[in-house]
Coordinates of C-alpha atoms and ligand atoms in Angstrom, one line a residue:
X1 CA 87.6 15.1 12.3
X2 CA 85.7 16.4 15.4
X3 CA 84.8 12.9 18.1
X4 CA 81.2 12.0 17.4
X5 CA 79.2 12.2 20.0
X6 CA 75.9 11.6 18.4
X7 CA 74.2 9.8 14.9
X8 CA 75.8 11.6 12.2
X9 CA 76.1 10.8 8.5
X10 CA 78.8 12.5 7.5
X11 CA 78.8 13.4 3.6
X12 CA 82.4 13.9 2.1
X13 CA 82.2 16.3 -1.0
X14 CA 86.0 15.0 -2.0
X15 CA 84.4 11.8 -2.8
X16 CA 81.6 13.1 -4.5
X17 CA 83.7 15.4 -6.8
X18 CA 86.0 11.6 -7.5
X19 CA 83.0 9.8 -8.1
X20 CA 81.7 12.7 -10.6
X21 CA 85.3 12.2 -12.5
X22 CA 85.4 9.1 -13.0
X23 CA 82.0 8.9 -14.2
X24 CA 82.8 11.8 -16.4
X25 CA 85.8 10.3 -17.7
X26 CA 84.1 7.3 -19.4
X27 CA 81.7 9.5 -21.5
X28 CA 82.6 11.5 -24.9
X29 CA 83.4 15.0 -24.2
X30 CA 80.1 16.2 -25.9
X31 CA 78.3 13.6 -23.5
X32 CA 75.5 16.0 -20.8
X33 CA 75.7 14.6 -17.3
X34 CA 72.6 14.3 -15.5
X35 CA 72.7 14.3 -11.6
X36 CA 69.9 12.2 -10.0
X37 CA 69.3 14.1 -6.5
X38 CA 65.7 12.5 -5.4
X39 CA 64.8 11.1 -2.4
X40 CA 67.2 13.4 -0.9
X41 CA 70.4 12.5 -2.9
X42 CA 70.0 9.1 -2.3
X43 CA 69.1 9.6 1.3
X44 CA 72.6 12.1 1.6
X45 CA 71.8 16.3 1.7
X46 CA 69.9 17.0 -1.6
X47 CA 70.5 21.0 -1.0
X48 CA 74.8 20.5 -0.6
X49 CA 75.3 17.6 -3.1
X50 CA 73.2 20.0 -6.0
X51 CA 74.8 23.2 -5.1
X52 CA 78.3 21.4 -5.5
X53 CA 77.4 19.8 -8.9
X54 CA 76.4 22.7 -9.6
X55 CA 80.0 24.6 -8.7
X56 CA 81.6 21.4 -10.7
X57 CA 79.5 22.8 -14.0
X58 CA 77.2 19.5 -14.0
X59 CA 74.4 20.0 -16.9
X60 CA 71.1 18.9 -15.6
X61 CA 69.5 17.6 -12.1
X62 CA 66.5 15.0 -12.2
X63 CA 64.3 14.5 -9.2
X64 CA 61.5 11.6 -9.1
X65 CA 58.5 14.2 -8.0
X66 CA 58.1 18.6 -8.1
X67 CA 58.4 18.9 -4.6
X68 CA 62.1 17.8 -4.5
X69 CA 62.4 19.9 -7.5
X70 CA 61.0 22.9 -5.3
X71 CA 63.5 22.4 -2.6
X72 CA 66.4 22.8 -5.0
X73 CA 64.8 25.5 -6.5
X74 CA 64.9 27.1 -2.7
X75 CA 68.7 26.7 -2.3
X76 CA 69.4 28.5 -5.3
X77 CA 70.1 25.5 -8.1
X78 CA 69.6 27.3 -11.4
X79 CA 70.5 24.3 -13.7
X80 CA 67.5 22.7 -15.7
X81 CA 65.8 20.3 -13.2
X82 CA 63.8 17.3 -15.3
X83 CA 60.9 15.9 -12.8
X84 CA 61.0 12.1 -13.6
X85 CA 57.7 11.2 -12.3
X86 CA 55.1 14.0 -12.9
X87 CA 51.4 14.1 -11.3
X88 CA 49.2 16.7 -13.1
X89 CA 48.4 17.8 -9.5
X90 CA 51.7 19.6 -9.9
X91 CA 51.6 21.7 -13.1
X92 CA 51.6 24.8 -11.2
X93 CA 54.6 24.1 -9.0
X94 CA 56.7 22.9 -12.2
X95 CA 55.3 25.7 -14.5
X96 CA 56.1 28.4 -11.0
X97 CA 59.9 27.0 -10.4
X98 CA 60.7 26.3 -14.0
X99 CA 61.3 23.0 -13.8
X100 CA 60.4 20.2 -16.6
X101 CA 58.2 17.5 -16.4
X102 CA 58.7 13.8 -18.1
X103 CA 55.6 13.5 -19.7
X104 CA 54.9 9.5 -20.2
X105 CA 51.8 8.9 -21.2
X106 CA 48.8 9.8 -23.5
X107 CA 46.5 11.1 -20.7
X108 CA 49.1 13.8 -19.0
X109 CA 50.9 15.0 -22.0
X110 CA 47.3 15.9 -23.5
X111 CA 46.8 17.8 -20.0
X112 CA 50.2 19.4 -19.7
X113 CA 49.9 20.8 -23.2
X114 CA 46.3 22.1 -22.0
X115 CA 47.6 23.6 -19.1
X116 CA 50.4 24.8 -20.7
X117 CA 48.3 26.4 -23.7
X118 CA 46.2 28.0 -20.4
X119 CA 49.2 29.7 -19.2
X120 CA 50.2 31.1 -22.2
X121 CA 53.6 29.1 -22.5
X122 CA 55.4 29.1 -25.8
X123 CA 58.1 25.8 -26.2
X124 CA 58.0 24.9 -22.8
X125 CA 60.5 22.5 -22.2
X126 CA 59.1 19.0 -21.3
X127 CA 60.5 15.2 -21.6
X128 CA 59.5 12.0 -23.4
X129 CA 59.6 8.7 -22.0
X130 CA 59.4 6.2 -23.8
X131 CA 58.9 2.5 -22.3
X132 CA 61.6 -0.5 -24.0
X133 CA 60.7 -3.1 -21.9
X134 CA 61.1 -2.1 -17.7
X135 CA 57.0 -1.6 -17.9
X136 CA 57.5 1.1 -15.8
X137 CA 56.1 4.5 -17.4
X138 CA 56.6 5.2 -21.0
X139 CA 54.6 5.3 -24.1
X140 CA 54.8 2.6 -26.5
X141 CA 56.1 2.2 -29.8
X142 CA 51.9 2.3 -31.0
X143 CA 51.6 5.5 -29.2
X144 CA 54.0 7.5 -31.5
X145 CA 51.8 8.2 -34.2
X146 CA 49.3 10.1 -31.7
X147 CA 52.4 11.6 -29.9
X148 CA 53.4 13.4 -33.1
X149 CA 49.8 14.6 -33.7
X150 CA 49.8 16.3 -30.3
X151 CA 53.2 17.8 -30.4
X152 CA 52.5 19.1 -34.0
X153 CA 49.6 20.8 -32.9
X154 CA 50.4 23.5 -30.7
X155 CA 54.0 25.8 -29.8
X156 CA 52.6 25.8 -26.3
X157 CA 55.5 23.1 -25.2
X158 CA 58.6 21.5 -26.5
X159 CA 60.5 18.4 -26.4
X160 CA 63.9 18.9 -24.8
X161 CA 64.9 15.0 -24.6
X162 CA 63.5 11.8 -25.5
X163 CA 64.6 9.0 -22.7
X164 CA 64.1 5.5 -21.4
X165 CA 65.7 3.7 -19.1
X166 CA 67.4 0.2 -18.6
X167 CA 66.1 -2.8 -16.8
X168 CA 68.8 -4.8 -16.5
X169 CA 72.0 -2.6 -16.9
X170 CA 74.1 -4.1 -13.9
X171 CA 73.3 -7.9 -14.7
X172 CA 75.2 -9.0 -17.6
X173 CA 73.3 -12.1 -17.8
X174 CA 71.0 -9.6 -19.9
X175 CA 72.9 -8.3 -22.0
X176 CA 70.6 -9.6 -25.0
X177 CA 67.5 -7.7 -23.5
X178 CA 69.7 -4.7 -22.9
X179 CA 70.9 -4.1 -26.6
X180 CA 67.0 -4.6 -28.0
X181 CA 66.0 -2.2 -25.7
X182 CA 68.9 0.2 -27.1
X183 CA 68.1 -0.7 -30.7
X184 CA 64.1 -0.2 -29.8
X185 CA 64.7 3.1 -27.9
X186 CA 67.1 3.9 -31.2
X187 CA 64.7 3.5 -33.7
X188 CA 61.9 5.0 -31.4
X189 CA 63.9 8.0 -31.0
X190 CA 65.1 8.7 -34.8
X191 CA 61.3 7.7 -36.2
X192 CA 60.0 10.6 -33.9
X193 CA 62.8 13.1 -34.2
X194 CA 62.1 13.1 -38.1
X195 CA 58.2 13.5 -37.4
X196 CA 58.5 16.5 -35.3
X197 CA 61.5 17.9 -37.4
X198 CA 64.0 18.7 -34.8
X199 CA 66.1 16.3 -32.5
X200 CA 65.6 16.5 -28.5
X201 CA 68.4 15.0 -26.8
X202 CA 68.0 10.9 -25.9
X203 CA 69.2 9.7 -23.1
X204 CA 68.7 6.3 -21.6
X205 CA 71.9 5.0 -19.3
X206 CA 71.4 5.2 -15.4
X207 CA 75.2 4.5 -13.7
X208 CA 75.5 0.7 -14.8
X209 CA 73.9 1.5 -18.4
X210 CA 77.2 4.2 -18.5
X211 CA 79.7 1.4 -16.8
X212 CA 78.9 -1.3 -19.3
X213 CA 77.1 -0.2 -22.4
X214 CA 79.1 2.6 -23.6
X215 CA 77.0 2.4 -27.1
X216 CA 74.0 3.8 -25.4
X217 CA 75.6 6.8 -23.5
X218 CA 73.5 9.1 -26.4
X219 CA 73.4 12.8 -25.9
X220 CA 73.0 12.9 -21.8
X221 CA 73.7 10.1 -19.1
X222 CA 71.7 9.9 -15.9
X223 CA 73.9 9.0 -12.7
X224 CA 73.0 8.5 -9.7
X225 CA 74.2 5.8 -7.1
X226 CA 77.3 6.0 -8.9
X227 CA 78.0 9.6 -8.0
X228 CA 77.1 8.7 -4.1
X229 CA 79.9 5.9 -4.8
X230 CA 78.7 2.2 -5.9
X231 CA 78.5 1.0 -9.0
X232 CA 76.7 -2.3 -8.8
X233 CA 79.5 -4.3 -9.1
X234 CA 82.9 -5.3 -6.9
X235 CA 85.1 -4.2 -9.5
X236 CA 83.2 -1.2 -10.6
X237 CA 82.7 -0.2 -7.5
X238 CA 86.5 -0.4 -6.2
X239 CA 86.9 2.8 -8.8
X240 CA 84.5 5.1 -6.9
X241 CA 84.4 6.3 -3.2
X242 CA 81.5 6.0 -0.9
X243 CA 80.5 9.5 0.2
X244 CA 78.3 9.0 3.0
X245 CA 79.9 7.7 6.5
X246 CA 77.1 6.8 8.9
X247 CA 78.8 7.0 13.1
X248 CA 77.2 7.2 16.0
X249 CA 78.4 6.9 19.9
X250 CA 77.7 3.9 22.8
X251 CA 74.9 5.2 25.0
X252 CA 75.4 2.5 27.6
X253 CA 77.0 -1.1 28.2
X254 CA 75.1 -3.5 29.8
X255 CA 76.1 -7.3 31.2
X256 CA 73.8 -9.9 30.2
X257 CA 73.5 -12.7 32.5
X258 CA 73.2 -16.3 31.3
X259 CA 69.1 -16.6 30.6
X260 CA 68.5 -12.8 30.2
X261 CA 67.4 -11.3 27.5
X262 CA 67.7 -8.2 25.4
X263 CA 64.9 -5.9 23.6
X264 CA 61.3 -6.1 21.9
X265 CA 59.7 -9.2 22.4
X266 CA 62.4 -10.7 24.3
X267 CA 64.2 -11.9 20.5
X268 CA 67.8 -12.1 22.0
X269 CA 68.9 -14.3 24.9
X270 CA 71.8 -15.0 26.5
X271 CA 72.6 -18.6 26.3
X272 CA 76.3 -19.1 27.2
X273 CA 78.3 -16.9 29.4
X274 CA 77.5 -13.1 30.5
X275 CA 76.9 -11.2 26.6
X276 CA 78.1 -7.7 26.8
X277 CA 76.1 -5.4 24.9
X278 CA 76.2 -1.7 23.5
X279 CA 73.0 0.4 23.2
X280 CA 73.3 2.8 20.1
X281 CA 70.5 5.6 20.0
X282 CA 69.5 5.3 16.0
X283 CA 66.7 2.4 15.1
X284 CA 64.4 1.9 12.3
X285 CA 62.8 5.5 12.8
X286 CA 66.7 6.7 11.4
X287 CA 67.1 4.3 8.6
X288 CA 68.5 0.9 10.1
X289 CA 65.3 -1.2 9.2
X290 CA 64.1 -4.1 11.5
X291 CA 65.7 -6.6 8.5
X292 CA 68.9 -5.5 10.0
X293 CA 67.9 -7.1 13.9
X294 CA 68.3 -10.5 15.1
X295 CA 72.6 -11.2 13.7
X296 CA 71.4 -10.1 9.9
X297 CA 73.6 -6.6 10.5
X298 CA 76.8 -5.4 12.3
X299 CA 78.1 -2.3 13.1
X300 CA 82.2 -1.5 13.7
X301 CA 83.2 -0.2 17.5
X302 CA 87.0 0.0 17.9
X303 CA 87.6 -1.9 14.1
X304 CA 86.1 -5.3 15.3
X305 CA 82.6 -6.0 14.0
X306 CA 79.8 -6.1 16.9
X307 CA 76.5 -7.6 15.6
X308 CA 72.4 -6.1 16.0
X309 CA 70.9 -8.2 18.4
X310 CA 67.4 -8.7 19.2
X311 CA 64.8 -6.6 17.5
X312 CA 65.2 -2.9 16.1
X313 CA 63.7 -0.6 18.2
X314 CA 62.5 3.2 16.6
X315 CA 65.5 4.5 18.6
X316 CA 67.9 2.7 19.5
X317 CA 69.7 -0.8 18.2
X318 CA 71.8 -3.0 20.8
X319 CA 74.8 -4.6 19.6
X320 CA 77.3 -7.6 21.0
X321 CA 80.3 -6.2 22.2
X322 CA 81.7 -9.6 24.5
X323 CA 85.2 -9.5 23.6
X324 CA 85.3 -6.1 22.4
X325 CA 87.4 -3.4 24.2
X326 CA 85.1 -0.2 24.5
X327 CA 83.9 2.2 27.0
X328 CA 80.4 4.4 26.8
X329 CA 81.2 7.2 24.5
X330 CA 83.2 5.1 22.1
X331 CA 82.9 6.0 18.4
X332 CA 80.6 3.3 16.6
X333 CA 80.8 2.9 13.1
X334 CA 77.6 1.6 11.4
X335 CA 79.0 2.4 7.7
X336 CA 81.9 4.1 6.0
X337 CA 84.2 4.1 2.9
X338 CA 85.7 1.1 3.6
X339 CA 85.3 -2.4 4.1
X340 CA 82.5 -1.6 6.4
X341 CA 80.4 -0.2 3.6
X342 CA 76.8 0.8 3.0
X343 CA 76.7 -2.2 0.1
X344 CA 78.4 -4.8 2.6
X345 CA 76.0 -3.8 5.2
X346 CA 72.8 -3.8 2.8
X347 CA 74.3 -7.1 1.2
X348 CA 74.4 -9.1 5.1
X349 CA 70.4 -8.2 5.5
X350 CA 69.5 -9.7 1.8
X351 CA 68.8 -5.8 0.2
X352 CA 70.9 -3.3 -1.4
X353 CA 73.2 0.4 -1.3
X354 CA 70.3 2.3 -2.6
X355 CA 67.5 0.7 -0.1
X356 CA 70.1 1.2 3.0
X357 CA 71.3 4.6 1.9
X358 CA 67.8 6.7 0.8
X359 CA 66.4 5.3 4.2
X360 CA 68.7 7.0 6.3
X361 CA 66.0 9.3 7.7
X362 CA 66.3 13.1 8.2
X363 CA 66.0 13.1 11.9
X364 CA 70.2 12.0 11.4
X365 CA 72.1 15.2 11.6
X366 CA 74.5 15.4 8.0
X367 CA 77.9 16.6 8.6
X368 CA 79.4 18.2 5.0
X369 CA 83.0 17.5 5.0
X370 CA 84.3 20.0 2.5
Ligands
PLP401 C1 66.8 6.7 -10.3 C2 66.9 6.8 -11.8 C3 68.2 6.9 -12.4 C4 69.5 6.8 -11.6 O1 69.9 5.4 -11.5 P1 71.2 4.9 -10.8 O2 71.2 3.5 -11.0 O3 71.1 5.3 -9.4 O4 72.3 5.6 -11.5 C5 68.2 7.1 -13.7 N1 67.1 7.2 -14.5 C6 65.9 7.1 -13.9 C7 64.7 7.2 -14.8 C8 65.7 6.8 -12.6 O5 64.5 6.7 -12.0

């Protein structure tokens, strides 16, 4: 591994392709695998992570809106891409890159099927969603009747998969409300599959819904954080790999006199003896939020843990390093694979993986480690 001399995330496609395995491993053969790549795979390299699935045969991508779709689109991803949250404003970028929208409720389904009828389109392929209790998007169980109706009326579109998704799937504690919204989402599915007279695949498990309610894995799972290497639990999350290692490099040491103080709004000060800090040049404008200043978040230099102090700046973050042996130009470790991970580091600030991880901005340079 080349010495990093600047804010890099490196992204380790080993770990992906474990994570993808083991994933893999706790479905039925038959089972489709959905990759989720929005918000930039999880804040990782949308373009290299889909390309690779791709390579590793993966059966379906799902962004949240078209434009990541688009991107993919551009890199040369050919696998069906299902757009999870669809705007009407869109139609033409879907219908122009072949991708497929979720269609969740009355209002856009009876415009998509307009728009589609417009252009010409015969079974294009679009996705139900159907809302069991997250109150999220999804038509209701009253809406079915009228969703039939629609769908019987025209050969301009096509229902490739009928979904929901999970509320609760990581908190046990919910296991009651889980299995009624399987058994809703059951019912739901096999009701409206007999009205339309064919059967669209179901899907419904994100990565905890495939970790701990096999029952509900369906025709197609949908995986994301899982692949990028958490899995919302400690023991879960032992059996997959991080894939994202976030480094950077000391910009300058300073010695803090007794009274001094360090940053924005003067938030650290040096009460004992002299504090040694470490400037790092990444801040909140490169993912590391201001929830992550004043002690709340650490970063690694030379395997001893060296906490954010003071505020967040856009650009740079200062760290304690009294005690620490380390020069300027010293490799700085603000998350990796390890002990040191993304969850450990989102867990000290009070949030979580996926808030840390898809903030990580794209002003950070990704290094693919093949
Ligand atoms: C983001 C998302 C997923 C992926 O969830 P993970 O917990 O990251 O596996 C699956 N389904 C839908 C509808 C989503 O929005």
């Amino acid at each position: 591994m080349p010495k990093v001399q600047e804010t890099i995330l490196e992204i380790d496609l080993k770990a992906l392709k474990h994570n993808f395995e083991y994933l893999k491993s706790k479905l039925e053969p038959n089972t489709n695998f959905l990759a989720v790549v929005k918000a930039f795979a999880y804040g990782n390299d949308a373009d290299e992570i889909a390309k690779y699935l791709q390579d590793l045969n993966i059966d379906y991508f799902a962004v949240a809106y078209a434009n990541e779709g688009v991107a993919l689109r551009n890199v040369g991803v050919t696998k069906p891409i299902l757009v999870l949250h669809t705007l009407a404003v869109n139609f033409d970028i879907i219908l122009e890159h072949c991708l497929e929208p979720n269609l969740y409720n009355a209002k856009i389904l009876k415009e998509f099927i307009a728009f589609a009828e417009g252009k010409n389109q015969k079974h294009y392929p679009i996705h139900l969603k159907f809302n069991t209790g997250l109150n999220r998007l999804g038509f209701l169980k009253d809406d079915v009747d009228g969703l039939v109706a629609m769908l019987n009326n025209t050969n301009a579109i096509k229902a490739k998969s009928l979904f929901s998704h999970l509320a609760a799937s990581e908190d046990l504690n919910e296991r009651d409300f889980t299995l009624e919204q399987i058994h809703t989402f059951n019912t739901l599915a096999n009701n409206f599959s007999k009205a339309i007279g064919y059967k669209p695949m179901l899907h419904m498990c994100n990565t905890s819904g495939v970790l701990n309610y096999p029952e509900a894995h369906f025709n197609m799972v949908r995986c994301g954080v899982g692949l990028y290497g958490f899995g919302n639990s400690k023991k879960e999350s032992a059996n997959l790999k991080p894939i994202a290692r976030l480094k950077t490099v000391i910009s300058q040491i300073h010695h803090i006199e007794k009274g001094e103080s360090v940053g924005y709004n003067r938030a650290f000060k040096s009460e004992g003896a002299v504090t040694k800090t470490a400037t790092l040049p990444l801040g909140h404008a490169d993912g590391i939020g201001r929830i992550y200043g004043n002690g709340k978040g650490f970063v690694t230099v030379n395997g001893k843990k060296a906490p954010i102090i003071g505020n967040v700046c856009m650009d740079m973050i200062m760290v304690n390093i009294t005690n620490i042996d380390c020069k300027e130009g010293d490799e700085v470790v603000i998350f990796d694979d390890k002990t040191t991970s993304a969850e450990t580091l989102a867990e000290h600030a009070g949030t979580i993986s996926y808030e840390l991880i898809t903030s990580i901005s794209q002003r950070v340079k990704r290094a693919i480690i093949k």
